[in-house]
Coordinates of C-alpha atoms in Angstrom, one line a residue:
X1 CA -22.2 72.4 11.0
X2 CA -21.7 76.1 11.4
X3 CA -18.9 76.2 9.2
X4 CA -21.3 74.4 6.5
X5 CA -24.1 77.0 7.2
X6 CA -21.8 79.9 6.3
X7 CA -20.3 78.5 3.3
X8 CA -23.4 77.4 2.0
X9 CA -25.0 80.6 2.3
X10 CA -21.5 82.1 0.2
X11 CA -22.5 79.9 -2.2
X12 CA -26.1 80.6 -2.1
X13 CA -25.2 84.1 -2.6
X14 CA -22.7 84.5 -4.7
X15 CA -24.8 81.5 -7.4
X16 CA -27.7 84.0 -7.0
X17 CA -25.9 87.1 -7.8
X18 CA -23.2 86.5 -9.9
X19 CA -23.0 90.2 -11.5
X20 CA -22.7 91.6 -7.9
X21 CA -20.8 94.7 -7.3
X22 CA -17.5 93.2 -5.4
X23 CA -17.2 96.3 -3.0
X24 CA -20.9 95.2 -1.3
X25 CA -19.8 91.4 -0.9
X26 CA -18.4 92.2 2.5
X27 CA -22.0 93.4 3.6
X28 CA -22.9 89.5 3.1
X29 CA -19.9 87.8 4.2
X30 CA -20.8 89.9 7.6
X31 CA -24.2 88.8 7.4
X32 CA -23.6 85.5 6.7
X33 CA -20.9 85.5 9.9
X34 CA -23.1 86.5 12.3
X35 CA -26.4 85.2 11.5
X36 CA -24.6 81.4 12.0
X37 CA -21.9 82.3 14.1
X38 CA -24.2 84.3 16.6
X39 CA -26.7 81.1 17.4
X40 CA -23.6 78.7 18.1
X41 CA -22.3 80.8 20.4
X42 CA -25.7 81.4 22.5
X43 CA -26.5 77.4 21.9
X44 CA -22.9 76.8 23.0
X45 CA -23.1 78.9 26.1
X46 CA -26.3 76.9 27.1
X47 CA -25.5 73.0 26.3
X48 CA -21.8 73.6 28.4
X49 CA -22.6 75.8 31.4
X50 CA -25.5 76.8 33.9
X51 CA -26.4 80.1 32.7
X52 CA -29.1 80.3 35.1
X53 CA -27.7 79.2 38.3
X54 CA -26.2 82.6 40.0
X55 CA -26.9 86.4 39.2
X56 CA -23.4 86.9 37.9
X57 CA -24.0 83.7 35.7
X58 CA -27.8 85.4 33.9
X59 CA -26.0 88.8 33.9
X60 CA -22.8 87.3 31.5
X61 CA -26.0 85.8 29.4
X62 CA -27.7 88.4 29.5
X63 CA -24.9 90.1 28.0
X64 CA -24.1 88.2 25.5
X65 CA -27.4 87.8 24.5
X66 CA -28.0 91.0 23.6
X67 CA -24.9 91.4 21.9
X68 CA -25.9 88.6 19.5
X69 CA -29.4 89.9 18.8
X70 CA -27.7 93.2 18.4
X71 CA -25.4 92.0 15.9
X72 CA -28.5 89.7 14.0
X73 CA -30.3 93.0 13.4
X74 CA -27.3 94.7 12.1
X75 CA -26.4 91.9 9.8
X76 CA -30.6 91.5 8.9
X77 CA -29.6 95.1 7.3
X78 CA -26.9 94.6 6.0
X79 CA -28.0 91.5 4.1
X80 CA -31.3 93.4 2.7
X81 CA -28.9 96.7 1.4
X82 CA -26.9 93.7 -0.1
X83 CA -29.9 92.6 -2.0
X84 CA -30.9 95.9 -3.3
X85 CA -27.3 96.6 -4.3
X86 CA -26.6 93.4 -6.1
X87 CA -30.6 93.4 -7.8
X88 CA -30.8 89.8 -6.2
X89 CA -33.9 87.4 -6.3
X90 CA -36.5 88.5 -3.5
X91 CA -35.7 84.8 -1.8
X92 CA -32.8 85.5 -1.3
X93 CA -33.2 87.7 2.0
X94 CA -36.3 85.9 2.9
X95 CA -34.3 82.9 3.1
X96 CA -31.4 83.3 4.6
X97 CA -33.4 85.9 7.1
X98 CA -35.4 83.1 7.6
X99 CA -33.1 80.2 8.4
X100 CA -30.9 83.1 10.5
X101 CA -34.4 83.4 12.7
X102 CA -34.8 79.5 13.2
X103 CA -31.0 78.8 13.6
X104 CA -31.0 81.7 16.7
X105 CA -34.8 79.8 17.9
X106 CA -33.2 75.9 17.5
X107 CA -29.7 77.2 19.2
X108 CA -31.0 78.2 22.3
X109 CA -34.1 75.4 22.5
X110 CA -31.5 72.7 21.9
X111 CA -28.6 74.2 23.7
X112 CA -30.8 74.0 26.9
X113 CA -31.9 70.6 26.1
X114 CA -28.7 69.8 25.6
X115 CA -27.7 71.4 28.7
X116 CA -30.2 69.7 31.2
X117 CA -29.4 66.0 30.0
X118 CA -27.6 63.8 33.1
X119 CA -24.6 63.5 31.7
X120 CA -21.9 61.4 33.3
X121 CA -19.5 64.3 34.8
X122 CA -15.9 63.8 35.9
X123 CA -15.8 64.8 39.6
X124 CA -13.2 64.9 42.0
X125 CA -9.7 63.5 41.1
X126 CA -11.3 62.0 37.5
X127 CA -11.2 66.3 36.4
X128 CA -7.7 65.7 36.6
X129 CA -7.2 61.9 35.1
X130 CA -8.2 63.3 31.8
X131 CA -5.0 65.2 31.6
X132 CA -2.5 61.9 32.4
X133 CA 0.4 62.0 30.0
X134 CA -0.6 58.8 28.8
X135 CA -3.7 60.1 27.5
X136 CA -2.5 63.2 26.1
X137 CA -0.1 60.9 24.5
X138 CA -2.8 58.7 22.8
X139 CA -5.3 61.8 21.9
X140 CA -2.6 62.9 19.4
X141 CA -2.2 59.8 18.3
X142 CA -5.7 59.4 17.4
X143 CA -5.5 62.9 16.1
X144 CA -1.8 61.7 13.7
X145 CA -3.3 58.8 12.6
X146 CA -6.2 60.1 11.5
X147 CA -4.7 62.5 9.4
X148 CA -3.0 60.3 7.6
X149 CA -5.3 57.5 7.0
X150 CA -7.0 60.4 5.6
X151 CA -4.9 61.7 3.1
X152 CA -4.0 58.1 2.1
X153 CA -7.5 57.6 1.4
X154 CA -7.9 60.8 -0.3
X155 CA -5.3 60.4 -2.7
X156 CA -6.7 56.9 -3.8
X157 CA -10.4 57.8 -4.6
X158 CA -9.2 61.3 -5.7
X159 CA -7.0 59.4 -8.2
X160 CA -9.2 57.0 -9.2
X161 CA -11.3 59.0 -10.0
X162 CA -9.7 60.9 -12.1
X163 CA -8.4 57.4 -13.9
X164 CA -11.9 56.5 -14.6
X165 CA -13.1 60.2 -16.0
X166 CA -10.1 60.6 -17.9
X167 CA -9.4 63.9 -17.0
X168 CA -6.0 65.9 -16.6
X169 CA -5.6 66.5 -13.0
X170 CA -2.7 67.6 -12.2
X171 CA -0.9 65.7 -8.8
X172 CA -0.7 68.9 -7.2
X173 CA -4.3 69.2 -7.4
X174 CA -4.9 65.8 -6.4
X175 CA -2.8 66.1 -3.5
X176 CA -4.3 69.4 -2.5
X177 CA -8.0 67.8 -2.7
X178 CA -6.3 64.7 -0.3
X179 CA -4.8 67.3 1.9
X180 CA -7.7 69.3 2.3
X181 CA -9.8 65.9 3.3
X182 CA -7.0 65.0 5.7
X183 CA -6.9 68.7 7.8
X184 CA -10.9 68.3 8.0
X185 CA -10.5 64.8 9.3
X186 CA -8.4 65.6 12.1
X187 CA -10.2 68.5 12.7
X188 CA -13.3 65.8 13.8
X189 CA -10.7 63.6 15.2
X190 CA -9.2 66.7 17.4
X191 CA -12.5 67.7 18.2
X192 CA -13.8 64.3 19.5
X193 CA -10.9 63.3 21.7
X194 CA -11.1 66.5 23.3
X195 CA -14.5 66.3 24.8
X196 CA -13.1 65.2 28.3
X197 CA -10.9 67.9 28.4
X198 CA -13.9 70.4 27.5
X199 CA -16.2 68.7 30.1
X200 CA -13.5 68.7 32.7
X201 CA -13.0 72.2 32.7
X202 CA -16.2 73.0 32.5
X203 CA -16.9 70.8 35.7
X204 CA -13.7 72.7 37.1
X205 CA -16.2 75.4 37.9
X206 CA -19.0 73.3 38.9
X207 CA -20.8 74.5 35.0
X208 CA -21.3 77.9 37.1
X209 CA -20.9 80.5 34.3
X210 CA -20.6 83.0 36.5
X211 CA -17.4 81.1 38.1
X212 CA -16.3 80.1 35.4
X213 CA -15.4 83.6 34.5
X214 CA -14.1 84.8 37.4
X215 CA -11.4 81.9 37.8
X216 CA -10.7 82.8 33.5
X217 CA -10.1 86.2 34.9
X218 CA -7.9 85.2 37.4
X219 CA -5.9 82.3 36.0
X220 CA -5.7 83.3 31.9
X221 CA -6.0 87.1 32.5
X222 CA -3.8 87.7 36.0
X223 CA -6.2 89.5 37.8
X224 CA -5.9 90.0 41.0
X225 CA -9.5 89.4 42.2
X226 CA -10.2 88.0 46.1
X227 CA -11.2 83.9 46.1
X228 CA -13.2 82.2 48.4
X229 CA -11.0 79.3 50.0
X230 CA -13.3 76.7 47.7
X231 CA -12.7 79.1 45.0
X232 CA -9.1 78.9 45.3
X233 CA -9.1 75.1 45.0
X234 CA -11.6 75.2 42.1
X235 CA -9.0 77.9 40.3
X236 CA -5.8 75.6 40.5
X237 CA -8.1 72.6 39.1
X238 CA -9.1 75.1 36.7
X239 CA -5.9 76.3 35.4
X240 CA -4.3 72.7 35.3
X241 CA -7.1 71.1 32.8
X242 CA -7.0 74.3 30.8
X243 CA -3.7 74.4 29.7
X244 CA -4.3 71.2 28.4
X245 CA -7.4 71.9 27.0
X246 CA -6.5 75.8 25.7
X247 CA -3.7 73.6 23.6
X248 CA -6.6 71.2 21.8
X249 CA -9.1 74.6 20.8
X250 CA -5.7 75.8 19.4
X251 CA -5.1 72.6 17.8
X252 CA -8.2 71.7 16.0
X253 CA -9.1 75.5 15.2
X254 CA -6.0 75.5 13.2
X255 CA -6.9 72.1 11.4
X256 CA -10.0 73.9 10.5
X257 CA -8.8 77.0 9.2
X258 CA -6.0 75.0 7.4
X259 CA -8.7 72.9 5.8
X260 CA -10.5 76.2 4.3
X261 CA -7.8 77.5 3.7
X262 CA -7.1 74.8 1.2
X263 CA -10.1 75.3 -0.4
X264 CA -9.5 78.3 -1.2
X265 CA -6.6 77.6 -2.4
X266 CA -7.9 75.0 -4.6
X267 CA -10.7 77.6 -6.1
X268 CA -7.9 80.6 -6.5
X269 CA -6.3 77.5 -9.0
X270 CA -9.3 76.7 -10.6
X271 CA -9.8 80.3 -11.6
X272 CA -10.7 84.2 -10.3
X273 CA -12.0 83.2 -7.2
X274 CA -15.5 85.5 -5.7
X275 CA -14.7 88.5 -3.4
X276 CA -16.4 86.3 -0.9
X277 CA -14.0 83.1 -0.7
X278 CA -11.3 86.0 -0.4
X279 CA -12.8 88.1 2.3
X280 CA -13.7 85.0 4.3
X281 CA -10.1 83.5 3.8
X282 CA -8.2 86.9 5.0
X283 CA -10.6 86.8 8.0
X284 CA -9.2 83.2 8.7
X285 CA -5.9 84.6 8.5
X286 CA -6.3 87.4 11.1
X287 CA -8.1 85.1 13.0
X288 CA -5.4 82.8 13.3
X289 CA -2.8 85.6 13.4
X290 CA -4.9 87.7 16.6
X291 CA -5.7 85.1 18.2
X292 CA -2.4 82.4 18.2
X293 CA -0.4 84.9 20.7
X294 CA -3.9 85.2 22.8
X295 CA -3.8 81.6 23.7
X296 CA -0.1 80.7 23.5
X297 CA 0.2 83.8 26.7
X298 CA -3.1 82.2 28.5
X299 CA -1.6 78.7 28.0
X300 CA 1.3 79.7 29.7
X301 CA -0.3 81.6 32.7
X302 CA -2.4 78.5 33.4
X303 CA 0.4 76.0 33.8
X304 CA 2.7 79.0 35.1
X305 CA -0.9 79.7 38.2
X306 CA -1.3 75.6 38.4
X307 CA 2.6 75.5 39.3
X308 CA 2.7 78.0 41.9
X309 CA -0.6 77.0 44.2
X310 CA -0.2 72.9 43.6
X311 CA -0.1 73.5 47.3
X312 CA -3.8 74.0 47.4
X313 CA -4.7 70.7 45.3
X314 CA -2.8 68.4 47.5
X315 CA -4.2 69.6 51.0
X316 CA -7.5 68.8 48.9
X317 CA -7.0 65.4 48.8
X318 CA -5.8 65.9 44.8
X319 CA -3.1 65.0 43.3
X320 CA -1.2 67.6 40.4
X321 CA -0.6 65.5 38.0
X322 CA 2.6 65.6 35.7

């Protein structure tokens, strides 16, 4: 949804000012980032964790909270010396200022909501189940077959389609339209089958934001930072769900940004593409490039921490799985 949000606004913009300067369309494409972007992460931070239950959980909010509304006032500039620049409609501030205001207001409102329902929580030895071979086995198969069911499917309506208009498609463009259907599909797919592993390690830490951060510091970081005896037990259990579930984020955040990518792709065929679809595709690029060697090393120290203290799981009563 907050992929949608920002690409509709691109298109919002650049269909309302198509005689725009190109050096001021990186003012919007910021905008545009963290007026959508901003909201999903506060609504996020509420609907999966407790963000009220310590001090050290409402300071990280806090935190972060500003940060957002700090960044929502600097893209609220940038957006209106945008509009003056590019001699857009006056709507065209008012609503995507707007819709940024009501996105931040519905984030939070619904990510609390979302937050308080009783949810049925893995506890105990079922935070670990979720990470049986077996299953990991049969998520990416979910995940495989989706994909190409997808791209199957793709490729028939796609040509059909173009059998019924009559038009010239080439099969490259077909099969980059199918392609692009199938990376989004698995995306959903990747997304959906991880939801155990998400909810696992956020039970990990009891949904105490506060903890939650201290055993990231310690197991993904390799801080050396002193642990309560239950805190030690809830950092092994920690650090074996999330280098399974570190691996899924990677996962479907690169079917997502492949997906995009192949949009853009398909528009850079079709023609010049705006400044915007370019800007926004480099960003996905660094994105990808920053942030693969991020996870791959915090992957790595989670199994590498769940190895060394299994110890600690098994005088709980818990077995390390394989």
């Amino acid at each position: 949804m907050a992929t949608a949000a920002l690409l509709g606004g691109v298109v919002l913009i650049v269909r309302a000012t198509p005689d725009a300067d190109p050096w001021v369309g990186p003012l919007a494409t910021f905008a545009l980032t963290v007026l959508v972007y901003g909201p999903l992460l506060l609504g996020s931070l509420n609907a999966y964790w407790d963000v009220r239950r310590t001090e050290e959980s409402r300071r990280y909010y806090r935190w972060w909270f500003w940060i957002v509304v700090g960044l929502d006032v600097l893209a609220a500039v940038s957006i209106v010396v945008f509009s003056v620049a590019a001699a857009s409609p006056v709507w065209v501030p008012v609503v995507i200022l707007g819709g940024a205001a009501l996105l931040l207001t519905l984030a939070v409102v619904v990510g609390r909501r979302l937050g308080a329902r009783d949810e049925r929580r893995p506890r105990g030895d079922q935070l670990l189940s979720v990470i049986d071979d077996a299953q990991i086995r049969r998520r990416i198969l979910i995940v495989a077959l989706t994909f190409v069911i997808a791209m199957a499917a793709g490729l028939v309506v796609t040509t059909l389609l173009a059998l019924a208009e009559s038009t010239s498609e080439s099969p490259g463009r077909l099969v980059l339209f199918a392609l692009q259907f199938a990376f989004l599909a698995a995306t959903f797919a990747a997304i959906i089958v991880a939801r155990p592993l998400t909810l696992a390690l956020r039970e990990s830490a009891g949904r105490d934001l506060g903890l939650v951060r201290k055993l990231a510091r310690v197991v993904l970081r390799g801080q050396d930072i002193a642990l309560a005896p239950d805190e030690r037990v809830a950092a092994v259990r920690y650090a074996v769900v999330a280098r399974t579930a570190l691996g899924f984020q990677l996962g479907y955040s690169t079917l997502l940004y492949v997906a995009l990518l192949l949009q853009y792709l398909g528009v850079l065929i079709d023609g010049q593409p705006p400044l915007f679809y370019t800007v926004l595709a480099l960003a996905l690029v660094v994105v990808l490039v920053v942030c693969y060697p991020i996870f791959i090393v915090r992957i790595r120290r989670a199994a590498r921490y769940a190895q060394e203290h299994a110890a600690l799981l098994d005088a709980d009563g818990e077995l390390q799985p394989s």
